[in-house]
Coordinates of C-alpha atoms in Angstrom, one line a residue:
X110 CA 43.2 -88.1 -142.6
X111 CA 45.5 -85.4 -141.0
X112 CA 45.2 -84.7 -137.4
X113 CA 46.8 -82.3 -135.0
X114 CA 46.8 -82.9 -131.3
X115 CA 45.6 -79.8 -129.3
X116 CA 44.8 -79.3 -125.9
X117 CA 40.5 -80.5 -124.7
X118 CA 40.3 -77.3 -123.1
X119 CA 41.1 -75.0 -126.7
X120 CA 38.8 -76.9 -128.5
X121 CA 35.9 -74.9 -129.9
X122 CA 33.5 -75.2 -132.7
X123 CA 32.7 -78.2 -135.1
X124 CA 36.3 -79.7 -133.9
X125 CA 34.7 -79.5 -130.2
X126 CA 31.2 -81.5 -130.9
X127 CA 33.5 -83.6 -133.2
X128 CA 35.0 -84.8 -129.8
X129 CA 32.5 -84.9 -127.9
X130 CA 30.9 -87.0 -130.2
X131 CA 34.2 -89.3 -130.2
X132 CA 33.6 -89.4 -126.4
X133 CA 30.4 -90.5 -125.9
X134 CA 30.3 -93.0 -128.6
X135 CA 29.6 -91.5 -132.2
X136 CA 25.9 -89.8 -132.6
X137 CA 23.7 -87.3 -130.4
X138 CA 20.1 -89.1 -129.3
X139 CA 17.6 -88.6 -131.7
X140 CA 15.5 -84.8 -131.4
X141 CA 18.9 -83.2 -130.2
X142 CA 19.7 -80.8 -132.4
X143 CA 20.7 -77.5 -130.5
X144 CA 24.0 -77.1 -128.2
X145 CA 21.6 -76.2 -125.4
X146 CA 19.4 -79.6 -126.3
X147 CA 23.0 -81.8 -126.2
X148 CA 24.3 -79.8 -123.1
X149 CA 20.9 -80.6 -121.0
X150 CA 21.5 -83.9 -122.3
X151 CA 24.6 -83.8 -121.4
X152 CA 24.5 -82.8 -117.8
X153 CA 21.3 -85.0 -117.0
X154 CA 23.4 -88.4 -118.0
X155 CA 26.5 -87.4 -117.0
X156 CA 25.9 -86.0 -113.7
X157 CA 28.1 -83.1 -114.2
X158 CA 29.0 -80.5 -111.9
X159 CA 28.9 -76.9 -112.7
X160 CA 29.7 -73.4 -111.9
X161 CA 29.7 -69.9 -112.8
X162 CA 33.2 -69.3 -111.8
X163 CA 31.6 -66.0 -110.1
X164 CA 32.2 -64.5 -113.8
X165 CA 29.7 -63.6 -116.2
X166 CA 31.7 -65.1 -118.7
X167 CA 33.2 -68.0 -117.5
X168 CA 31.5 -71.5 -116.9
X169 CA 32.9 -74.0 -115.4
X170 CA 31.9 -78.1 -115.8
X171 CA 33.8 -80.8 -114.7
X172 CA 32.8 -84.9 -114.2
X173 CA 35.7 -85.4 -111.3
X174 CA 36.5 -81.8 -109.3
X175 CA 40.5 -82.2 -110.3
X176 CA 39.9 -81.7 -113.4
X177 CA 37.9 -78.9 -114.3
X178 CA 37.2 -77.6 -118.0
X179 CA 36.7 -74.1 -118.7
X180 CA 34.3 -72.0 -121.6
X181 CA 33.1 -68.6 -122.2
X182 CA 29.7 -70.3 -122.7
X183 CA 28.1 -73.3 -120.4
X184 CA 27.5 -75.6 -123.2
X185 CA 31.4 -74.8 -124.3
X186 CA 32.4 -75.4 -120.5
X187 CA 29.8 -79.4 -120.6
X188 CA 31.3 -79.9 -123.7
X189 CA 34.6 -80.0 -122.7
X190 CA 34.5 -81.3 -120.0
X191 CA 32.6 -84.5 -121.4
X192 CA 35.7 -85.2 -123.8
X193 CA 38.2 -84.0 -121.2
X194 CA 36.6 -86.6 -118.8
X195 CA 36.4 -89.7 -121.0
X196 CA 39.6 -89.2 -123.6
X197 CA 42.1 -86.7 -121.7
X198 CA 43.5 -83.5 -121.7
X199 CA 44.6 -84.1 -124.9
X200 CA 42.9 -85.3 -128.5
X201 CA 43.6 -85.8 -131.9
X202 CA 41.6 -83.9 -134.3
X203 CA 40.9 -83.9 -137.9
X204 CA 43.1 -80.8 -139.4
X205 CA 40.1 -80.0 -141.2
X206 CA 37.8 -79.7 -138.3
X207 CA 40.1 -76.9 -136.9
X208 CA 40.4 -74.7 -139.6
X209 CA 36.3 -74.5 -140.1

């Protein structure tokens, strides 16, 4: 499989639940199925800590404050900051996955 590293906080789309996935072990709960369902679930397990950045458009989530990750939407911002948290500010992801 071809993979290209990028950056956690680019990450977007079906390459960002692919790592998110890779973070917290490989398969949502089951009766998750929308990114508002896995972000609740998300923040209630995690204990994450979030914030509006005093922008409409900008969410901010982070698991350890020195180390904030940034979205346009709050399940974009959990997401993030889930994989940022447990595999880095970098990750390898499946070529495939970025393109789709």
């Amino acid at each position: 499989m071809l993979t290209e590293t990028v950056q956690t906080d680019e990450l977007e789309g079906k390459a960002l639940e692919w790592a998110v996935l890779k973070a917290i072990g490989g398969a949502w709960p089951a009766g998750l199925v929308s990114s508002w369902d896995k972000t609740g679930y998300l923040i209630t397990n995690l204990n994450l800590f979030l914030s509006s950045g005093g922008n409409k458009h900008l969410y901010i989530a982070y698991l350890d404050e020195r180390a904030p990750s940034v979205g346009k939407t709050l399940p974009e911002a959990v997401y993030r900051a889930v994989v940022h948290s447990s595999i880095g500010s970098w990750i390898s992801v499946p070529v495939s996955l970025l393109k789709a």
